PDB file of C-alpha atoms in Angstrom:
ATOM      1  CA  UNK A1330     -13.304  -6.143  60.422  1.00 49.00           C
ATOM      2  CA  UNK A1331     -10.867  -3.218  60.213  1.00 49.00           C
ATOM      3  CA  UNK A1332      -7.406  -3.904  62.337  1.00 47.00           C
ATOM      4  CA  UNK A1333      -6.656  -1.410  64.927  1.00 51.00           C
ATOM      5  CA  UNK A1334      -4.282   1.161  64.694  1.00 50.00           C
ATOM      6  CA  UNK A1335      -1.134   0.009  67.151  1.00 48.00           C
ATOM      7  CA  UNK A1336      -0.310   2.352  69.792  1.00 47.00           C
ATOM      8  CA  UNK A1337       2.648   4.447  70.296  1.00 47.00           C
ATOM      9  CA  UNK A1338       4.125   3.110  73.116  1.00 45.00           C
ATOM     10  CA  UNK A1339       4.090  -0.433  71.371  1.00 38.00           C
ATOM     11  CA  UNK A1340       5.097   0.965  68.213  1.00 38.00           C
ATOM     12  CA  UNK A1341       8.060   2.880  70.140  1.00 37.00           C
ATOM     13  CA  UNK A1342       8.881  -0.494  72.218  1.00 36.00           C
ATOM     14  CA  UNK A1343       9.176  -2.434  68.965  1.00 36.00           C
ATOM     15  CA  UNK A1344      11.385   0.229  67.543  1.00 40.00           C
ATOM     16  CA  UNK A1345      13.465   0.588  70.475  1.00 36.00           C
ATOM     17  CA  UNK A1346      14.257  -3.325  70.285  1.00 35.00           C
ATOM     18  CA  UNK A1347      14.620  -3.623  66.377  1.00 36.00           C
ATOM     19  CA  UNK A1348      17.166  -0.481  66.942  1.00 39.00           C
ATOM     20  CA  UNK A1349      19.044  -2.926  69.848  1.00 37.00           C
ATOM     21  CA  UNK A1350      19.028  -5.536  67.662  1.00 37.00           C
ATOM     22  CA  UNK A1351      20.652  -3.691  64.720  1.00 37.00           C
ATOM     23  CA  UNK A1352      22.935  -1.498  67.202  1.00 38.00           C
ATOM     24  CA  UNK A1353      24.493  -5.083  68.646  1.00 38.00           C
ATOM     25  CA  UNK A1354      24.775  -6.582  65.237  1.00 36.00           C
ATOM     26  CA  UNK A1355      26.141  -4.235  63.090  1.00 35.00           C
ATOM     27  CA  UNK A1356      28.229  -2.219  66.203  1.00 35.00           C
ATOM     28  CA  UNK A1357      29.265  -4.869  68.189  1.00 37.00           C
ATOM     29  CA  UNK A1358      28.977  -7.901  65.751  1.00 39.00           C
ATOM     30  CA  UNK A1359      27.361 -10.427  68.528  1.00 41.00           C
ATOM     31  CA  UNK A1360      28.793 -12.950  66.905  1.00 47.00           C
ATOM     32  CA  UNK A1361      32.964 -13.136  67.136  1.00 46.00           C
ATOM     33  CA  UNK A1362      34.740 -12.549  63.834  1.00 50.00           C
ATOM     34  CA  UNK A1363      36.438 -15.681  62.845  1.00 51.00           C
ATOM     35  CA  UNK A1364      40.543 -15.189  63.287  1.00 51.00           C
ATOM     36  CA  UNK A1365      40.293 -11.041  62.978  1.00 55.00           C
ATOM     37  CA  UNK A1366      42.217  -9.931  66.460  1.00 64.00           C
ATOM     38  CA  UNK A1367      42.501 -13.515  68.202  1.00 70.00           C
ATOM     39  CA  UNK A1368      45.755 -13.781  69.582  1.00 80.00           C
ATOM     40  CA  UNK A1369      47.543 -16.642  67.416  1.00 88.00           C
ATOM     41  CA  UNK A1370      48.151 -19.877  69.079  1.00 93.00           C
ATOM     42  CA  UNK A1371      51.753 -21.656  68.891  1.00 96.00           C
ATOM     43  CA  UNK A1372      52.517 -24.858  67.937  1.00 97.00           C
ATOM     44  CA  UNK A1373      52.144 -27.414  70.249  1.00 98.00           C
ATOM     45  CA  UNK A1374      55.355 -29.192  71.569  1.00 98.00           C
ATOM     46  CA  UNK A1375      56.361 -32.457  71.006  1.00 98.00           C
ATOM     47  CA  UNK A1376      56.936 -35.212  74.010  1.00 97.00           C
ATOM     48  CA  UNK A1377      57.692 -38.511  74.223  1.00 96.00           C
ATOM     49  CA  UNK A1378      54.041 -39.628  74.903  1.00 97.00           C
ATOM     50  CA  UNK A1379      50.633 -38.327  76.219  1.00 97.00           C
ATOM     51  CA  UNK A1380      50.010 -38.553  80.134  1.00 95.00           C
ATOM     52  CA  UNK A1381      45.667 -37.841  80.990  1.00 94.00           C
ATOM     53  CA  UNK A1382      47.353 -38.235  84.294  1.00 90.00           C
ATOM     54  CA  UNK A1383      49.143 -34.813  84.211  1.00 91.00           C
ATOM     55  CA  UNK A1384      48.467 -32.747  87.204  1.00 88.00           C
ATOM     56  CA  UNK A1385      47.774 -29.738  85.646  1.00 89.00           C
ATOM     57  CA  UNK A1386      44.754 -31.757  83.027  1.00 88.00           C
ATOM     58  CA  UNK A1387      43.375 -33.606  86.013  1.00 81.00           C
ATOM     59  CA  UNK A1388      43.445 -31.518  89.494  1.00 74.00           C
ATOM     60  CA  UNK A1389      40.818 -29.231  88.296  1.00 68.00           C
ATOM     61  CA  UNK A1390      38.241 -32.519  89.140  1.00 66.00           C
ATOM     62  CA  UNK A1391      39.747 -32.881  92.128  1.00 66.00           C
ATOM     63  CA  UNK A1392      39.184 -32.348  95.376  1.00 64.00           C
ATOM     64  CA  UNK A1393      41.948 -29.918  97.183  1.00 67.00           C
ATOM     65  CA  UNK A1394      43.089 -32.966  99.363  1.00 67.00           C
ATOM     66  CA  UNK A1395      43.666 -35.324  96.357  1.00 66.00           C
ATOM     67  CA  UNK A1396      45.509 -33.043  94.368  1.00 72.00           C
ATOM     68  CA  UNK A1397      48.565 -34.072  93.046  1.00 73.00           C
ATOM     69  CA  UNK A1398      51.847 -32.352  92.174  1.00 78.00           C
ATOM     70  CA  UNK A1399      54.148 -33.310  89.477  1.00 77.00           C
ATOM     71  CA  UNK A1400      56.126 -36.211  89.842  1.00 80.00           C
ATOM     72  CA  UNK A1401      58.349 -38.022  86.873  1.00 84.00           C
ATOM     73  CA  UNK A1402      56.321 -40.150  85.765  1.00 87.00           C
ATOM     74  CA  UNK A1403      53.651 -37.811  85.644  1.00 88.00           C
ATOM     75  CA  UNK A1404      54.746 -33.974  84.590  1.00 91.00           C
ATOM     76  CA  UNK A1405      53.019 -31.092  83.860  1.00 92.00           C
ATOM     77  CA  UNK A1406      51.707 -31.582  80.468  1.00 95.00           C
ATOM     78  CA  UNK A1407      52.578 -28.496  77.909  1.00 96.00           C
ATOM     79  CA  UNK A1408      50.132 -26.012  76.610  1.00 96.00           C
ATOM     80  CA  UNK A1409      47.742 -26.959  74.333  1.00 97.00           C
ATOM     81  CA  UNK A1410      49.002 -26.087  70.586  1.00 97.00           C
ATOM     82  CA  UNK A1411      48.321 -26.016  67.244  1.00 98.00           C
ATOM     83  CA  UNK A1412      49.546 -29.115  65.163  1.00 98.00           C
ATOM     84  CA  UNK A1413      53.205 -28.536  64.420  1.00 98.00           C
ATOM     85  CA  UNK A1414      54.329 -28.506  61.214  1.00 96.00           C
ATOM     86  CA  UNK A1415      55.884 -32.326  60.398  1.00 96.00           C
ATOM     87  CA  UNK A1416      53.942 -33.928  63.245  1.00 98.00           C
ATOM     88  CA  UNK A1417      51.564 -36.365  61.612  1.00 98.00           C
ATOM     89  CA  UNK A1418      48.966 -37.951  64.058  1.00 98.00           C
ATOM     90  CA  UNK A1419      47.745 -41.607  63.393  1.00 98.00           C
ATOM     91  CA  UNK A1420      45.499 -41.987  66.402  1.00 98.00           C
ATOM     92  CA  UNK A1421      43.731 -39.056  69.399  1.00 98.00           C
ATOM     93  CA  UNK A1422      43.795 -39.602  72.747  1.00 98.00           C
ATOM     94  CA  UNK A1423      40.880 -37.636  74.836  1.00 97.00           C
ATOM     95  CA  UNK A1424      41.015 -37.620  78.406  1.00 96.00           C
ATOM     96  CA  UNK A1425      37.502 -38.090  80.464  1.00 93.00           C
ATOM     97  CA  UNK A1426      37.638 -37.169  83.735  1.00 86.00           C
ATOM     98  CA  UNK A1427      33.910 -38.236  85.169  1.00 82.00           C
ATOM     99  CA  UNK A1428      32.946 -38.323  88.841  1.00 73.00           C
ATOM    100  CA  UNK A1429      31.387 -41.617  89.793  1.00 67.00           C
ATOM    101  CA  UNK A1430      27.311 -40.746  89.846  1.00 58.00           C
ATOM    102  CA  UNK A1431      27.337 -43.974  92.494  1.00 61.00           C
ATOM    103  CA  UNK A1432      28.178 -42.925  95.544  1.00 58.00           C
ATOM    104  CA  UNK A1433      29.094 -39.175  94.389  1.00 58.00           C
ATOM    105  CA  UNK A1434      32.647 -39.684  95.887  1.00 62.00           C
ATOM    106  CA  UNK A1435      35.381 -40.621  93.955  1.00 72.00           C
ATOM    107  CA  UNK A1436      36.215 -39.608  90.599  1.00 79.00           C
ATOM    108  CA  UNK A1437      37.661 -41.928  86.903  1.00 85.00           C
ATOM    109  CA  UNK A1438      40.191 -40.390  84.342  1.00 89.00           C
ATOM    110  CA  UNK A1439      39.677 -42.615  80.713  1.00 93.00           C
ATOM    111  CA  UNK A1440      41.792 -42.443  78.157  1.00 96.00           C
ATOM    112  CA  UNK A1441      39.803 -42.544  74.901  1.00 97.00           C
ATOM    113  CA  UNK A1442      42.019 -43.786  72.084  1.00 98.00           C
ATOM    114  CA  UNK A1443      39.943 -42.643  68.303  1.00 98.00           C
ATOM    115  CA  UNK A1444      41.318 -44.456  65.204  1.00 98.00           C
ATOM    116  CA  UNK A1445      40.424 -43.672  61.506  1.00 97.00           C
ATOM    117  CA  UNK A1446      40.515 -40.736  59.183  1.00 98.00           C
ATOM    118  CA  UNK A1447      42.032 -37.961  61.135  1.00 98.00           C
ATOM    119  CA  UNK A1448      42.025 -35.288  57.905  1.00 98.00           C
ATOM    120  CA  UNK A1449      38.693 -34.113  59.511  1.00 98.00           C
ATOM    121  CA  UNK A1450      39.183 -33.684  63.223  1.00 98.00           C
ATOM    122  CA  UNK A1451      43.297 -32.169  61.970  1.00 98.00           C
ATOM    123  CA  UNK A1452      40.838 -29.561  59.637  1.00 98.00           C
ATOM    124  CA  UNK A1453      38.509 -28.825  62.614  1.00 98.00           C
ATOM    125  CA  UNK A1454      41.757 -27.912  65.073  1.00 98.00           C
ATOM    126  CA  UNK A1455      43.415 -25.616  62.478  1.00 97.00           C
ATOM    127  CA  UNK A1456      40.353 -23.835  62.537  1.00 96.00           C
ATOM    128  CA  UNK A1457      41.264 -19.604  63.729  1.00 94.00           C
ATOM    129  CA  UNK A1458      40.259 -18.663  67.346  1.00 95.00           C
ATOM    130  CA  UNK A1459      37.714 -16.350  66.834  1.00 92.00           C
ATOM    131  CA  UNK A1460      38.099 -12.842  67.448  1.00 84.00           C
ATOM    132  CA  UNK A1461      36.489 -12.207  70.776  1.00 72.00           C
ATOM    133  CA  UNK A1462      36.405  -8.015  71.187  1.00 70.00           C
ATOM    134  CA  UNK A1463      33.191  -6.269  71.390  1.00 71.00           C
ATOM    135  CA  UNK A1464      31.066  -9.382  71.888  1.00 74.00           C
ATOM    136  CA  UNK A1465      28.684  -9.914  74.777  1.00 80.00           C
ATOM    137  CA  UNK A1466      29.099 -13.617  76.165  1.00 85.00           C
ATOM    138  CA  UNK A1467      26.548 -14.909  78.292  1.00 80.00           C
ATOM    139  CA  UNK A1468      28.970 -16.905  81.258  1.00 76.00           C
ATOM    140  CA  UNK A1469      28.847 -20.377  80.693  1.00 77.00           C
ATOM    141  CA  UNK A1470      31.810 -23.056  82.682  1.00 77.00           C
ATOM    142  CA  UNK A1471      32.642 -25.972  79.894  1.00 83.00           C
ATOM    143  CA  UNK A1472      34.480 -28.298  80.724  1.00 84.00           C
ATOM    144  CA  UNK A1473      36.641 -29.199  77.581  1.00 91.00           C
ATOM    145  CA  UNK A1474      38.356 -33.061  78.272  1.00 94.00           C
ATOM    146  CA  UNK A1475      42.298 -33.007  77.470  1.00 96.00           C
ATOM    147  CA  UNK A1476      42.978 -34.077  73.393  1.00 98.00           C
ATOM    148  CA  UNK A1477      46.221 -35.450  72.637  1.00 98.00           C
ATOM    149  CA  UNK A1478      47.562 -36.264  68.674  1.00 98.00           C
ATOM    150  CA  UNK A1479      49.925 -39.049  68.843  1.00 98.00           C
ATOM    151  CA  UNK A1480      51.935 -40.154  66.114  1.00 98.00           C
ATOM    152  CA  UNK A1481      53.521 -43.447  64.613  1.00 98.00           C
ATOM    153  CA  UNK A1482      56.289 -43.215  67.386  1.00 98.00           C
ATOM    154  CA  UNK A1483      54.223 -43.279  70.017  1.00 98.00           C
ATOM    155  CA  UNK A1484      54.940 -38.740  70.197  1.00 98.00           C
ATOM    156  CA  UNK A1485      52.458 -36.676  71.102  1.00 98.00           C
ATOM    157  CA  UNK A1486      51.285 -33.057  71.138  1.00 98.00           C
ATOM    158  CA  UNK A1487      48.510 -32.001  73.529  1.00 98.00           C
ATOM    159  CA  UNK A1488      46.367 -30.276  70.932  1.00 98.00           C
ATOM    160  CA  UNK A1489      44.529 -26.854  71.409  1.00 97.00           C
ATOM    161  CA  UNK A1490      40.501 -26.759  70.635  1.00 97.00           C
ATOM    162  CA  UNK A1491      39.478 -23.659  68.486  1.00 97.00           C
ATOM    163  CA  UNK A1492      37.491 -20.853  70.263  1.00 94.00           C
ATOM    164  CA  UNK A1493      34.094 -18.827  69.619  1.00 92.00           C
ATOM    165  CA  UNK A1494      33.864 -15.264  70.530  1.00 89.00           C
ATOM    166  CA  UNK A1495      32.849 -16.651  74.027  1.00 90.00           C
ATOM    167  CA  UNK A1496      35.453 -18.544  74.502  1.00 88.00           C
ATOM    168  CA  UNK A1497      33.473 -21.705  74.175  1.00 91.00           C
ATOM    169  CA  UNK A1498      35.109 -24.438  72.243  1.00 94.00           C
ATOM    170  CA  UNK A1499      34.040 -24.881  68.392  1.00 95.00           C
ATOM    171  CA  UNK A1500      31.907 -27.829  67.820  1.00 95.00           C
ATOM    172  CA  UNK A1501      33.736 -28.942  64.621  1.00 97.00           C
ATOM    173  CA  UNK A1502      36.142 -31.086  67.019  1.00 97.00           C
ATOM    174  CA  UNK A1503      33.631 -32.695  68.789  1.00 96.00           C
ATOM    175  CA  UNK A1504      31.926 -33.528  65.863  1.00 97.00           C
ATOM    176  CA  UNK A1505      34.857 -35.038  63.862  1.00 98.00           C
ATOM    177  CA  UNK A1506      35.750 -37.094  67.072  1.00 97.00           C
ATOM    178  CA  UNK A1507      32.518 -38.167  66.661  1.00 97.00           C
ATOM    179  CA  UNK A1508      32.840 -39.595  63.452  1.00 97.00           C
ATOM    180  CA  UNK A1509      36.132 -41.834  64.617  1.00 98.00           C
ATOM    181  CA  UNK A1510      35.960 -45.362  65.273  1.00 98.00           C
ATOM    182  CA  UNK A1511      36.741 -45.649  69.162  1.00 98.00           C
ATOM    183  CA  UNK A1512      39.929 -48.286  69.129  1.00 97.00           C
ATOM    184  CA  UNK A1513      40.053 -48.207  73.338  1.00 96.00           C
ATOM    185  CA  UNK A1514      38.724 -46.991  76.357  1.00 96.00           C
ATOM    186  CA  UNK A1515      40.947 -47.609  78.993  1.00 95.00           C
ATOM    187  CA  UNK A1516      40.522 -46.370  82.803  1.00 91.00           C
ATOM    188  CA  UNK A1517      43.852 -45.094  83.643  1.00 87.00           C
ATOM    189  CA  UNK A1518      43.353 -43.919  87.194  1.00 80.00           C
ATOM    190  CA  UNK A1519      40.396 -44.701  89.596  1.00 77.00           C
ATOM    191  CA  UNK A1520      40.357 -41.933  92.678  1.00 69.00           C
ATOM    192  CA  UNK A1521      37.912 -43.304  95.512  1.00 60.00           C
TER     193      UNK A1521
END
């Protein structure tokens, strides 16, 4: 059996798509260019202690009527940093916010204390931001839980998680939180 020729309208289709694929790859790089352009990310500052109760980490969950402002016990939180230089960590604190799948209503904010070897999850967060010019992003809402480092002293820094191209947190901090032992779970704040 002899194969057919292929048209030319499939041949041109298939060219017309291998050229798009090229054009976005080599023109546009589809995928971001780790560090190049990204804006650099100061270090994170220092406070006496992490709060997953700070209004600005939390309200987001919320619903308009619950929304709190800050109060003293619970201020804003900081922007998310890099790890400052001379801050060493000894434990992470990640913030859950999860709406109760129960009755739909009310909401839970968990503080997740990790314990262990942090030398993996401190290498995933000095990770670069990755360049994110001429790349197309598909829209996508993550929701990225609140990470705090906190030190011997009981300090903390409320850490940033690197970027993709998207904007779209890396995974390697998921994955080396995944890797710590989980010291405490403790439900900080229970909204009905």
């Amino acid at each position: 059996m002899r194969p057919q020729p292929s048209s030319p309208r499939i041949t041109a289709a298939i060219g017309v798509l291998l050229g798009t694929a090229a054009g976005c790859v080599l023109l546009t790089g589809c995928i971001g260019n780790p560090g190049g352009d990204a804006p650099e990310v100061d270090p994170a500052r220092i406070v006496d202690g992490y709060d997953c109760l700070a209004p600005n980490l939390i309200d987001w969950a919320l619903p308009r009527e619950l929304r709190s402002t800050a109060v003293p016990e619970h201020p804003y939180a900081p922007r998310a940093g890099r790890v400052p230089e001379g801050f060493t960590p000894t434990t992470a604190v990640r913030c859950d916010v999860l709406a109760d799948l129960g009755d739909g209503q009310g909401f839970s904010v968990t503080a997740v204390t990790f314990a262990g070897d942090l030398a993996p999850l401190l290498a995933a967060l000095a990770e670069p931001d990755d360049d994110d010019s001429n790349v197309a992003c598909m829209e996508n809402l993550e929701l990225v839980p609140p990470l705090w480092l906190v030190d011997e002293a009981g300090r903390a820094i409320h850490a940033h998680y690197p970027r993709d191209a998207c904007t779209q947190t890396k995974p390697g901090v998921r994955d080396a939180l995944a890797e710590l032992t989980v010291q405490e779970t403790t439900t900080v704040k229970r909204i009905p």
